[in-house]
Amino acid sequence: MLGRGLKRKLSDYEENMAGLSSAFDSSRSLPYPLKRQLVLNMCLTKLQTYKMLVEPNLHRSVLIANTVRQIQEEMRQESNQQPVNICPGIAPASHSYTGMESPGISLQLPSGISQQESHCCDLRSVEDPIENSLLIVSDDDMSSAISSILKDLDFVEDISPPTCLVPTGDDQPKFPENTGLKLEDDRQDLKGAECVFGSFEISNSTSYLKDLAIDDIFEDIDTSMYDSDFCCPPLMPPRSPSLATEEPLKTFPSCNSSSANNIQICRTDLSELDHIMEILVGS
Amino acid sequence: NKTQSHSRGEYNVYSTFQSHEPEFDYLKSLEIEEKINKIRWLPQKNAAQFLLSTNDKTIKLWKISERDKRPEGYNLKEEDGRYRDPTTVTTLRVPVFRPMDLMVEASPRRIFANAHTYHINSISINSDYETYLSADDLRINLWHLEITDRSFNIVDIKPANMEELTEVITAAEFHPNSCSTFVYSSSKGTIRLCDMRASALCDRHSKLFEEPEDPSNRSFFSEIISSISDVKFSHSGRYMMTRDYLSVKIWDLNMENRPVETYQVHEYLRSKLCSLYENDCIFDKFECCWNGSDIVMTGSYNNFFRMFDRNTKRDITLEASRENNKPRTVLKPRKVCASGKRKKDEISVDSLDFNKKILHTAWHPKENIIAVATTNNLYIFQDKMN
C-alpha cells in the first residue's frame, strides 16, 4: 500500500510539472517571479536526479547549473533592491518531495526573496494549485547543491589530472605550454617528460593507483590471516590453461619456506580448499 | 553498428559488424556503453575502406575490405584445404582466381584507448591523413593513426576546482586544408579556432567566434539553446557551420563577431522551450552537414529534416517516414503551422512527435545523395533521375 501511495505521488508530480511547463509556455499572464521559480524548481529537480545517477551527464549538469546560477544572481540583485519582508504564512511545500529526499537540498523558509514572498501571499488564493507544487529554496541551498554536484563529478570522473608532469627545463612557463608535446623535435624531451606519456598511456583507472601511496590502498583489506609467520605463496597464474581448469590446487607452487610448521599449515589449508573445490565442482 | 539499412528499394546492407562491446570499469564501478557516438571515414588510399568509430571512451580503426574472388587449383592442397600426399602430385598447374560471392570483412586495426576521462563527443581526421583528434567534454587529444599507446593533449579546459566549471567542449573539427588548424565549440555557443603551431597546449585560441545575444529573445533557456551541438567546415574551408538548438549559423573564418548567415530550423519551438526543457528534448544534439559550400542540411522533430540553399536563400522541409513516402516517389515538402489557422497539409506544432527526431544526416561528398537516420531506420534519398 505504501509503495502504491508513493508511486502515485511521484507520477502526480510529473504530471504536475508537465502541466506547469505548458502553462509557462502558453500563459502570458503568469507573473515573471512565478515563472522564474518554476524554472528554478525544474533545474533543481533535474540536478537532484542527476546526483542519484552513477554517472551524471556533465554537459547537461553544467548547463543546468549555469541556469540556476543565473536565476540566483537575478534574485539576489532584486532582493538587494527591496527591503526584506518575510511572510509568516508560508510553509515549505514539503509534500511534493516525499519521494525525493536528498541531503543536498533542504527545505527552508525563504530568506531575502521578498519579491517572491509577497507575491506568494497574494497569489495563494488565485494560483493555489501551481503555488502548492513549487518548492521554495534558499540561496545557500542552491549554491551548495550546484557545488556538491560539480564536486562529485570531479571525484567520480577524473582521478588522473595531468599534474604529474615534469617540467623539461628551467625557466619554463607552467606545464601546459611545454611538457612533452614536441615529439617531432626533441627525443630527449621525450625521456625527460616520460611522466606525461605515463599519464596518457595509463588509463584513469590505473593511474588511481599511481596517485595513492601503496599503503593506503590496502588499508581496509583484512590481512589478519597473513600476519602470522606463515607465508602463503602468492597465487601464480596457472602454468597452462588446461591445468587450471582441471586441478586448480596443484598450480599453487610449493611453499618456499623450509619450516615444517609452514608446510603443515600449507597442507591444512590446501585440504580445506580441496574440500571446498569438491563441493563447488561436485565431484 | 549505428545504423541499419532497408532491404527494399535500391540499397541492401553491405556489411554489419560489432564495433564496440560494453565494458565495465571495475575501479569506478561504471559501465561503459558500447553505443557509438561518432563515425568518420578515412580518405581512401587503396581497395579497402577505413573508418574510425568511437564510443564514450575508446576509438577504433576498422578496415573494411571486399573479397569477391578466391584462388583455386593449388598444387599441394585439396580444395577443402587438406594437404595432398606429395607422392600423388604428378603435374603442376598455376592456381587461378575464380569469382565467388561477395564477402565483406571488417577487421579492427587499431584500438586507441585510455586517453579520455570524460565522454568522447567528436573525432576528426586531419588533412595530413596521419593524425586525428578526439574530443571529450573537457579535453582534446591528438593521435597518430599508427600509434595507439600515446596521445597528445592539445586542449584542456578543466578548471583546477570543478566547482568553477561553467563551460564544456561540445564538438571539434580539423580544418579541411590546414593541418595545424582546428576548431572546437562550447556549451556557451562559442567557437574557438586554434593553431597547433602557436603552442603545445592550445588553451589560448587564435580566434573566438561568438555572436552577442539578441536581448529581445532572452529567456531562462537562452544559454541552454545556445549550446552548439555540431560544427562543420565547408569543403573549401572558408566557412564553418554551427548548429545550436533552434538554428544553423554560417561563419566566415575571417569574421569573428557574428555569423554571416543564420537559418532558423524550427523557430516555432521557441515558445515551447519550457516544455522541451521539462522533457529533456532541449538537450537533443542535432548534427548538420554541407553540400560543398552551397547547401546545408540538418534534422528536426517529427522525422522532418531541413535544407537551406545559401545562394537562393530558399529552404525546404522534408519528411523521412515510410508511411508518407513510397520508394521512388518524389518527397513532398512539408510545413509546420506555428500559430493561427492551420492550412491543409500543414501540421501544427502541438501535433509534432518529439520522439521522432533526426539527429544524424550526411551528404555524399560528390553526388546528390543523402542519408538520413531516424530512430530505427536509415533513409537514402537522391536527386530525381530524369
XYZ file of C-alpha atoms in Angstrom:
669
model
C 0.000 0.000 0.000
C 2.778 2.358 0.943
C 4.560 1.678 -2.324
C 1.487 2.396 -4.335
C 0.918 5.572 -2.466
C 4.445 6.771 -3.142
C 4.214 5.929 -6.799
C 1.018 7.825 -7.218
C 2.566 10.865 -5.669
C 5.556 10.779 -7.991
C 3.510 10.443 -11.147
C 1.231 13.170 -9.883
C 4.295 15.296 -9.520
C 5.442 14.540 -13.034
C 2.050 15.298 -14.477
C 2.009 18.447 -12.466
C 5.348 19.513 -13.868
C 4.297 18.787 -17.420
C 1.179 20.827 -16.834
C 3.218 23.608 -15.315
C 5.637 23.770 -18.201
C 2.849 24.053 -20.725
C 1.304 26.690 -18.504
C 4.625 28.500 -18.588
C 4.820 28.239 -22.350
C 1.279 29.189 -23.166
C 0.261 31.610 -20.474
C 1.173 35.214 -20.822
C -0.391 36.177 -17.544
C 1.865 34.038 -15.386
C 3.893 36.526 -13.364
C 7.586 36.607 -14.000
C 8.721 35.632 -10.471
C 6.472 32.617 -10.619
C 7.885 31.580 -13.951
C 11.337 32.031 -12.590
C 10.545 29.941 -9.565
C 9.121 27.214 -11.757
C 12.234 27.072 -13.897
C 14.390 27.089 -10.801
C 12.492 24.170 -9.338
C 12.787 22.210 -12.539
C 16.523 22.830 -12.599
C 16.999 21.733 -9.036
C 14.887 18.658 -9.573
C 16.996 17.673 -12.522
C 20.234 18.266 -10.661
C 18.930 16.186 -7.826
C 18.033 13.372 -10.201
C 21.451 13.511 -11.809
C 23.093 13.350 -8.428
C 21.484 9.985 -7.906
C 22.872 8.622 -11.140
C 26.110 6.703 -11.139
C 27.462 8.794 -13.992
C 25.669 12.110 -14.441
C 25.904 13.834 -17.806
C 28.495 16.573 -17.396
C 27.242 18.697 -20.277
C 23.684 18.829 -19.006
C 24.727 19.348 -15.416
C 26.828 22.341 -16.360
C 24.058 23.897 -18.445
C 21.504 23.455 -15.687
C 23.898 24.695 -13.008
C 24.544 27.820 -15.067
C 20.822 28.418 -15.398
C 20.403 28.121 -11.646
C 23.293 30.492 -11.039
C 21.822 32.987 -13.437
C 18.450 32.902 -11.691
C 20.151 33.068 -8.339
C 22.069 36.149 -9.378
C 18.922 37.789 -10.638
C 17.095 37.073 -7.426
C 19.991 38.311 -5.380
C 20.058 41.586 -7.235
C 16.349 42.016 -6.783
C 16.462 41.318 -3.096
C 19.249 43.832 -2.688
C 16.962 46.475 -4.029
C 13.943 45.552 -1.938
C 13.507 45.511 1.822
C 13.305 42.088 3.368
C 9.762 41.095 4.124
C 9.193 37.631 5.454
C 5.697 36.349 5.088
C 4.915 34.094 8.029
C 2.094 32.290 6.351
C 4.239 30.277 4.008
C 5.010 26.715 4.829
C 7.594 24.868 2.789
C 5.958 22.708 0.164
C 7.167 19.517 1.696
C 4.530 17.251 0.270
C 5.792 17.387 -3.270
C 9.168 15.926 -2.420
C 8.373 12.978 -0.236
C 9.817 10.590 -2.711
C 12.985 12.523 -3.264
C 14.709 13.366 -0.027
C 18.228 14.494 -0.504
C 20.745 15.992 1.840
C 21.851 18.377 -0.853
C 18.715 20.475 -0.735
C 16.864 21.210 2.455
C 13.565 22.924 2.709
C 13.705 26.192 4.484
C 11.734 29.317 4.784
C 12.969 31.697 2.146
C 15.261 34.406 3.303
C 15.663 37.548 1.332
C 13.478 36.515 -1.530
C 10.963 39.121 -0.608
C 9.512 39.731 -4.036
C 8.502 36.152 -4.246
C 7.010 36.050 -0.834
C 4.726 38.999 -1.221
C 3.594 37.527 -4.491
C 3.119 34.173 -2.899
C 0.942 35.631 -0.205
C -1.166 37.441 -2.734
C -1.402 34.648 -5.174
C -2.064 31.880 -2.777
C -5.743 32.094 -3.278
C -5.646 32.591 -7.012
C -2.821 30.313 -8.136
C -3.098 27.811 -5.360
C -2.560 24.616 -7.333
C 0.529 25.995 -9.020
C 1.886 27.586 -5.898
C 1.493 24.488 -3.812
C 3.698 22.467 -6.060
C 6.506 24.987 -6.174
C 9.340 24.471 -3.815
C 10.897 27.494 -2.267
C 14.580 27.030 -1.752
C 17.051 29.353 -0.232
C 20.078 30.874 -1.882
C 22.625 28.926 0.079
C 20.975 25.664 -0.642
C 21.133 26.330 -4.339
C 24.804 27.153 -4.227
C 25.601 24.134 -2.171
C 23.531 21.949 -4.452
C 25.482 23.090 -7.503
C 28.809 22.863 -5.767
C 28.220 19.418 -4.447
C 27.147 18.087 -7.807
C 30.122 19.516 -9.651
C 32.470 18.358 -6.948
C 31.035 14.880 -7.107
C 31.552 14.833 -10.832
C 35.208 15.580 -10.307
C 35.663 12.837 -7.790
C 33.832 10.269 -9.819
C 35.249 11.137 -13.176
C 38.744 12.377 -13.161
C 41.310 10.754 -10.954
C 44.229 11.411 -13.240
C 44.768 15.112 -13.674
C 47.851 15.790 -15.752
C 49.624 17.416 -12.857
C 52.337 14.827 -12.562
C 54.148 16.425 -15.457
C 57.848 17.013 -15.137
C 58.998 20.373 -16.419
C 61.521 19.862 -19.173
C 63.866 22.587 -18.110
C 64.464 25.699 -16.057
C 62.777 28.952 -16.846
C 59.945 27.144 -18.462
C 56.450 28.531 -18.054
C 53.814 26.373 -16.385
C 53.487 22.835 -17.535
C 50.746 23.092 -20.139
C 52.870 25.055 -22.540
C 55.848 22.835 -22.699
C 55.765 19.357 -21.457
C 56.377 16.583 -23.849
C 54.365 17.800 -26.788
C 57.232 18.298 -29.198
C 57.767 14.746 -30.221
C 58.867 15.928 -33.607
C 61.883 17.895 -32.488
C 63.356 16.548 -29.320
C 63.831 12.935 -28.336
C 65.478 13.977 -25.100
C 62.471 15.955 -24.120
C 60.570 12.731 -24.551
C 62.600 10.943 -21.939
C 62.544 13.824 -19.551
C 58.823 14.142 -19.798
C 58.083 10.469 -19.566
C 55.633 11.233 -16.862
C 53.473 12.983 -19.451
C 53.145 9.858 -21.501
C 52.753 7.920 -18.355
C 49.610 9.710 -17.516
C 48.323 9.350 -21.056
C 49.172 5.728 -21.539
C 47.759 4.532 -18.317
C 44.043 4.692 -18.026
C 42.324 6.826 -15.495
C 41.521 3.702 -13.599
C 45.060 2.507 -13.115
C 46.565 5.929 -12.554
C 44.373 5.889 -9.488
C 46.974 3.506 -8.187
C 49.796 5.832 -9.102
C 48.362 8.723 -7.194
C 47.849 6.897 -3.941
C 50.536 5.675 -1.602
C 50.688 1.913 -1.751
C 49.776 1.506 1.890
C 46.566 3.460 1.549
C 45.208 1.051 -0.972
C 45.471 -1.882 1.328
C 44.327 -0.179 4.470
C 40.913 -1.689 4.548
C 41.820 -5.179 3.456
C 41.755 -7.710 6.207
C 45.228 -9.162 6.347
C 44.961 -10.877 9.701
C 45.317 -14.230 8.081
C 48.680 -13.257 6.767
C 50.027 -11.565 9.812
C 51.498 -14.695 11.323
C 54.820 -16.211 10.381
C 53.081 -18.316 7.852
C 53.882 -17.084 4.447
C 51.422 -18.206 1.839
C 52.870 -18.015 -1.612
C 51.079 -15.630 -3.900
C 48.651 -17.092 -6.357
C 50.539 -17.525 -9.570
C 48.922 -17.772 -12.947
C 48.420 -21.383 -13.878
C 51.217 -22.937 -15.856
C 48.830 -23.935 -18.567
C 45.157 -23.270 -19.125
C 44.213 -26.919 -19.083
C 45.856 -27.405 -15.737
C 43.929 -24.529 -14.311
C 40.567 -25.914 -15.183
C 41.216 -29.455 -14.092
C 43.323 -29.148 -10.997
C 43.417 -25.659 -9.625
C 45.056 -26.658 -6.399
C 48.048 -28.240 -7.985
C 49.021 -24.938 -9.560
C 49.871 -23.454 -6.220
C 53.633 -23.592 -6.152
C 55.055 -25.343 -3.159
C 55.902 -23.231 -0.177
C 59.346 -21.773 -0.312
C 59.743 -21.706 3.412
C 61.590 -24.708 4.772
C 59.955 -24.607 8.169
C 57.956 -27.723 8.930
C 55.299 -25.679 10.610
C 54.627 -23.750 7.496
C 54.375 -26.833 5.384
C 51.946 -28.229 7.898
C 49.744 -25.152 7.676
C 50.058 -25.197 3.955
C 48.734 -28.714 3.795
C 45.841 -27.991 6.123
C 44.796 -25.033 4.082
C 45.181 -26.931 0.883
C 42.986 -29.721 2.119
C 40.360 -27.239 3.188
C 40.473 -25.722 -0.246
C 40.307 -29.185 -1.650
C 37.154 -29.734 0.262
C 35.631 -26.511 -0.930
C 36.549 -27.284 -4.509
C 34.898 -30.640 -4.235
C 31.702 -29.018 -3.142
C 31.851 -26.459 -5.891
C 32.752 -28.857 -8.627
C 30.501 -31.542 -7.253
C 32.908 -34.385 -7.914
C 26.832 -0.689 -35.505
C 24.965 2.505 -35.514
C 22.517 2.200 -38.336
C 20.723 -0.449 -40.304
C 19.650 -0.178 -43.925
C 16.385 -1.038 -45.526
C 16.499 -4.191 -47.538
C 13.999 -2.989 -50.090
C 14.489 -0.261 -52.641
C 17.824 0.237 -54.268
C 20.043 -0.434 -51.312
C 20.966 -3.567 -49.406
C 23.020 -3.987 -46.308
C 26.664 -4.086 -47.280
C 28.148 -5.176 -44.013
C 27.257 -5.360 -40.360
C 29.790 -5.676 -37.611
C 30.029 -5.092 -33.917
C 32.419 -2.247 -33.354
C 32.409 -1.939 -29.603
C 31.346 -4.141 -26.720
C 30.087 -2.934 -23.380
C 32.859 -2.757 -20.832
C 32.933 -2.468 -17.121
C 35.334 -0.181 -15.323
C 35.853 -2.065 -12.088
C 37.634 0.678 -10.266
C 34.875 3.193 -10.751
C 32.058 0.677 -10.878
C 30.840 2.146 -14.100
C 29.517 0.525 -17.186
C 30.993 1.861 -20.418
C 28.310 1.638 -23.057
C 29.008 0.143 -26.435
C 26.923 2.846 -28.069
C 28.773 4.506 -30.940
C 28.937 8.292 -30.730
C 30.727 9.128 -33.961
C 31.985 7.501 -37.138
C 34.444 9.098 -39.525
C 35.715 7.715 -42.822
C 39.358 7.961 -43.720
C 40.247 9.066 -47.232
C 40.531 6.008 -49.424
C 44.057 5.037 -50.410
C 43.603 1.539 -51.768
C 40.875 -1.013 -52.330
C 39.999 -1.218 -48.664
C 37.979 1.328 -46.719
C 39.000 2.563 -43.302
C 36.894 4.224 -40.676
C 37.225 5.424 -37.122
C 34.409 4.694 -34.731
C 34.175 5.757 -31.126
C 32.073 5.129 -28.061
C 32.389 7.163 -24.859
C 35.947 6.108 -24.116
C 37.616 4.130 -26.906
C 38.273 4.842 -30.566
C 38.801 2.033 -33.044
C 40.192 1.974 -36.555
C 38.388 -0.539 -38.752
C 39.429 -1.876 -42.102
C 36.636 -2.934 -44.389
C 37.694 -4.987 -47.353
C 35.913 -6.902 -50.037
C 36.630 -10.313 -51.326
C 34.940 -11.422 -54.492
C 37.494 -13.855 -55.897
C 39.348 -16.756 -54.486
C 42.229 -18.822 -55.710
C 41.515 -22.328 -56.914
C 43.785 -25.067 -58.098
C 46.558 -25.318 -55.566
C 49.128 -27.968 -56.199
C 49.737 -29.144 -52.684
C 46.282 -28.663 -51.174
C 42.896 -30.071 -51.949
C 40.044 -27.641 -52.431
C 38.954 -28.163 -48.857
C 42.388 -27.288 -47.519
C 43.703 -30.721 -46.734
C 47.220 -31.311 -47.806
C 47.721 -33.810 -50.589
C 50.145 -36.617 -50.336
C 53.205 -35.306 -52.209
C 53.718 -38.588 -53.985
C 50.374 -38.190 -55.729
C 51.404 -34.906 -57.295
C 52.407 -35.680 -60.855
C 51.668 -32.422 -62.636
C 51.941 -28.735 -61.824
C 49.375 -26.097 -62.508
C 49.042 -22.404 -61.834
C 46.216 -21.574 -59.414
C 43.599 -19.291 -60.910
C 41.246 -16.760 -59.340
C 37.633 -17.665 -59.661
C 34.763 -15.355 -58.721
C 32.902 -16.006 -55.527
C 30.010 -14.388 -53.689
C 30.989 -11.009 -52.348
C 32.314 -11.235 -48.853
C 32.854 -8.077 -46.844
C 35.239 -8.312 -43.967
C 35.664 -5.805 -41.199
C 38.730 -6.137 -39.044
C 39.880 -3.905 -36.215
C 43.269 -2.448 -36.998
C 43.948 -0.144 -34.080
C 42.415 0.446 -30.706
C 43.002 3.838 -29.136
C 42.025 3.571 -25.520
C 42.514 5.087 -22.109
C 43.031 8.678 -23.082
C 39.684 10.162 -22.124
C 38.301 10.644 -18.672
C 35.106 12.217 -19.926
C 32.797 11.142 -22.711
C 34.123 11.437 -26.246
C 31.854 13.594 -28.388
C 33.915 14.123 -31.559
C 36.615 12.655 -33.734
C 38.104 14.408 -36.721
C 40.720 13.267 -39.193
C 43.434 15.725 -40.131
C 44.172 16.714 -43.703
C 47.637 15.222 -43.310
C 45.885 11.837 -43.185
C 48.255 10.785 -40.437
C 46.768 12.283 -37.319
C 43.332 12.787 -35.867
C 41.789 14.433 -32.849
C 39.326 13.159 -30.292
C 37.409 15.465 -28.001
C 35.576 14.872 -24.748
C 33.743 17.335 -22.501
C 36.887 18.968 -21.200
C 39.847 17.846 -23.277
C 41.006 17.331 -26.825
C 43.687 14.806 -27.706
C 45.780 14.418 -30.830
C 46.612 10.937 -32.074
C 48.725 9.423 -34.774
C 46.814 6.778 -36.684
C 49.683 4.317 -36.349
C 50.337 4.807 -32.650
C 47.892 3.592 -30.073
C 49.776 3.808 -26.824
C 50.063 7.545 -26.565
C 48.266 10.730 -27.477
C 48.956 14.420 -27.009
C 46.633 16.623 -25.051
C 46.125 19.807 -27.054
C 43.207 21.432 -25.265
C 42.341 21.218 -21.596
C 39.605 23.400 -20.173
C 39.188 21.613 -16.905
C 39.394 24.146 -14.064
C 41.509 23.376 -11.026
C 38.364 23.442 -8.993
C 35.478 21.626 -10.636
C 33.020 23.846 -8.852
C 34.160 26.623 -11.150
C 33.243 24.689 -14.256
C 30.829 26.641 -16.415
C 31.607 25.531 -19.948
C 32.256 22.227 -21.722
C 33.509 21.266 -25.163
C 30.714 20.044 -27.393
C 32.359 19.390 -30.793
C 35.700 19.696 -32.548
C 36.905 19.503 -36.128
C 40.100 19.859 -38.103
C 40.270 22.369 -40.922
C 39.940 20.563 -44.271
C 43.089 22.106 -45.729
C 45.257 23.492 -42.978
C 46.658 20.619 -40.953
C 47.597 22.719 -37.962
C 44.201 24.379 -37.564
C 41.172 23.070 -35.736
C 38.070 24.473 -34.084
C 36.090 23.446 -31.051
C 32.665 24.575 -29.956
C 31.342 25.018 -26.442
C 28.170 24.780 -24.452
C 28.093 28.577 -24.281
C 27.738 28.972 -28.027
C 31.309 29.989 -28.744
C 33.715 28.533 -31.275
C 37.446 28.724 -30.797
C 39.889 28.325 -33.632
C 43.297 27.086 -32.592
C 46.622 26.766 -34.316
C 48.768 23.915 -33.100
C 51.892 25.752 -34.168
C 51.273 28.504 -31.657
C 51.857 26.361 -28.606
C 51.793 22.783 -27.489
C 48.708 23.206 -25.367
C 46.194 25.240 -27.312
C 44.440 26.797 -24.357
C 44.686 30.208 -25.963
C 42.614 30.441 -29.055
C 43.715 32.194 -32.207
C 40.160 33.267 -32.928
C 36.978 33.341 -30.890
C 33.682 33.281 -32.742
C 30.734 34.490 -30.751
C 27.534 36.283 -31.568
C 26.204 38.707 -28.976
C 22.841 37.638 -27.670
C 19.693 39.199 -29.057
C 18.131 40.837 -25.991
C 14.620 40.514 -27.383
C 14.973 36.745 -27.411
C 16.325 36.458 -23.919
C 14.797 33.756 -21.725
C 15.754 31.461 -18.889
C 16.768 28.944 -21.511
C 18.939 31.225 -23.598
C 22.156 29.623 -22.563
C 20.902 26.102 -22.978
C 19.673 26.691 -26.504
C 22.894 28.458 -27.448
C 24.917 25.323 -26.754
C 26.439 24.201 -30.041
C 25.772 20.578 -30.912
C 27.813 20.325 -34.106
C 30.442 22.257 -36.035
C 31.420 21.518 -39.645
C 33.741 23.205 -42.098
C 32.602 23.751 -45.666
C 34.539 21.751 -48.223
C 36.547 24.800 -49.184
C 37.429 25.584 -45.601
C 36.432 29.210 -45.956
C 33.249 28.815 -43.928
C 32.120 26.844 -40.949
C 28.637 25.921 -39.850
C 27.379 25.525 -36.301
C 24.135 24.001 -35.082
C 22.512 25.102 -31.877
C 19.079 24.085 -30.685
C 16.990 26.338 -32.876
C 19.250 27.453 -35.689
C 22.103 26.851 -38.089
C 24.737 29.561 -38.401
C 27.298 30.049 -41.130
C 30.521 31.739 -40.089
C 33.182 33.260 -42.262
C 36.522 32.366 -40.737
C 37.626 35.934 -41.281
C 34.846 37.403 -39.163
C 34.619 36.568 -35.504
C 31.960 38.830 -34.133
C 28.911 37.404 -35.843
C 27.872 34.740 -38.348
C 27.385 35.716 -41.966
C 24.101 33.834 -42.174
C 21.605 32.383 -39.713
C 18.901 29.903 -40.671
C 16.019 29.066 -38.352
C 15.433 25.350 -38.246
C 12.291 25.298 -36.109
C 11.708 28.748 -34.675
C 8.173 27.698 -33.693
C 9.747 25.792 -30.819
C 10.916 28.984 -29.155
C 7.579 29.388 -27.410
C 7.701 25.791 -26.171
C 11.082 25.868 -24.514
C 9.850 25.188 -21.013
C 8.053 22.018 -22.050
C 11.061 20.952 -24.106
C 13.242 21.565 -21.097
C 10.972 19.551 -18.888
C 11.067 16.506 -21.168
C 14.784 16.950 -21.879
C 14.315 17.461 -25.606
C 16.103 20.775 -25.259
C 19.310 18.790 -24.790
C 18.975 16.906 -28.094
C 22.137 17.197 -30.170
C 21.402 17.700 -33.828
C 24.124 17.344 -36.417
C 24.418 19.309 -39.626
C 26.166 18.797 -42.939
C 27.276 20.607 -46.063
C 26.828 20.008 -49.714
C 30.014 21.637 -50.921
C 29.676 25.232 -49.781
C 26.178 25.947 -51.029
C 23.529 23.861 -49.315
C 23.315 22.860 -45.686
C 21.123 20.225 -44.125
C 20.052 19.407 -40.605
C 17.394 17.399 -38.794
C 14.409 18.303 -36.677
C 11.479 16.573 -34.950
C 8.622 14.541 -36.348
C 11.126 12.927 -38.721
C 11.493 16.215 -40.531
C 14.763 17.417 -41.952
C 15.575 20.775 -43.447
C 17.782 22.053 -46.247
C 18.895 25.623 -46.771
C 20.291 26.926 -50.046
C 22.741 29.701 -49.307
C 22.603 31.084 -52.817
C 18.882 31.209 -53.486
C 18.007 31.652 -49.809
C 15.316 29.034 -50.250
C 14.659 26.343 -47.709
C 12.674 23.167 -47.662
C 11.298 20.787 -45.059
C 11.084 17.110 -45.926
C 9.948 14.067 -44.026
C 11.661 10.712 -43.670
C 8.955 8.220 -42.990
C 7.706 5.087 -44.640
C 4.050 5.826 -44.124
C 4.134 9.036 -46.043
C 6.547 8.187 -48.800
C 6.700 5.247 -51.124
C 10.100 4.328 -52.526
C 10.999 6.146 -55.758
C 8.416 8.852 -55.227
C 9.435 12.459 -55.009
C 9.345 13.819 -51.480
C 6.649 16.307 -50.816
C 7.654 19.474 -48.974
C 6.175 19.768 -45.504
C 5.194 22.786 -43.489
C 4.643 23.371 -39.824
C 1.924 25.753 -38.799
C 3.228 27.831 -35.927
C 0.041 29.513 -34.909
C -3.297 30.566 -36.249
C -5.320 28.681 -38.765
C -3.764 25.521 -39.997
C -3.838 25.133 -43.747
C -4.437 21.836 -45.448
C -1.339 19.617 -45.421
C 0.231 21.674 -42.685
C 0.958 20.163 -39.351
C 0.525 22.103 -36.156
C 3.290 22.424 -33.600
C 1.311 20.585 -30.974
C 0.942 17.563 -33.227
C 4.657 17.157 -33.722
C 6.079 13.925 -32.424
C 9.129 14.823 -30.350
C 10.179 11.220 -30.070
C 10.806 11.091 -33.794
C 13.974 13.091 -34.084
C 16.506 13.189 -36.865
C 19.841 13.819 -35.192
C 22.146 12.441 -37.898
C 22.250 13.375 -41.561
C 25.007 13.004 -44.138
C 25.592 14.214 -47.666
C 27.559 12.213 -50.219
C 30.863 14.033 -50.795
C 30.456 14.048 -54.563
C 26.906 13.256 -55.560
C 23.465 14.450 -54.618
C 22.672 11.543 -52.391
C 21.818 11.991 -48.741
C 21.473 9.648 -45.809
C 19.027 10.494 -43.055
C 18.709 8.498 -39.856
C 15.523 8.286 -37.860
C 15.292 6.385 -34.615
C 15.080 2.967 -36.179
C 15.649 3.365 -39.858
C 18.108 4.762 -42.332
C 16.774 6.561 -45.381
C 18.737 7.255 -48.509
C 17.447 9.898 -50.874
C 18.828 11.020 -54.174
C 18.180 13.628 -56.792
C 15.309 12.815 -59.069
C 16.545 10.970 -62.142
C 15.036 12.190 -65.380
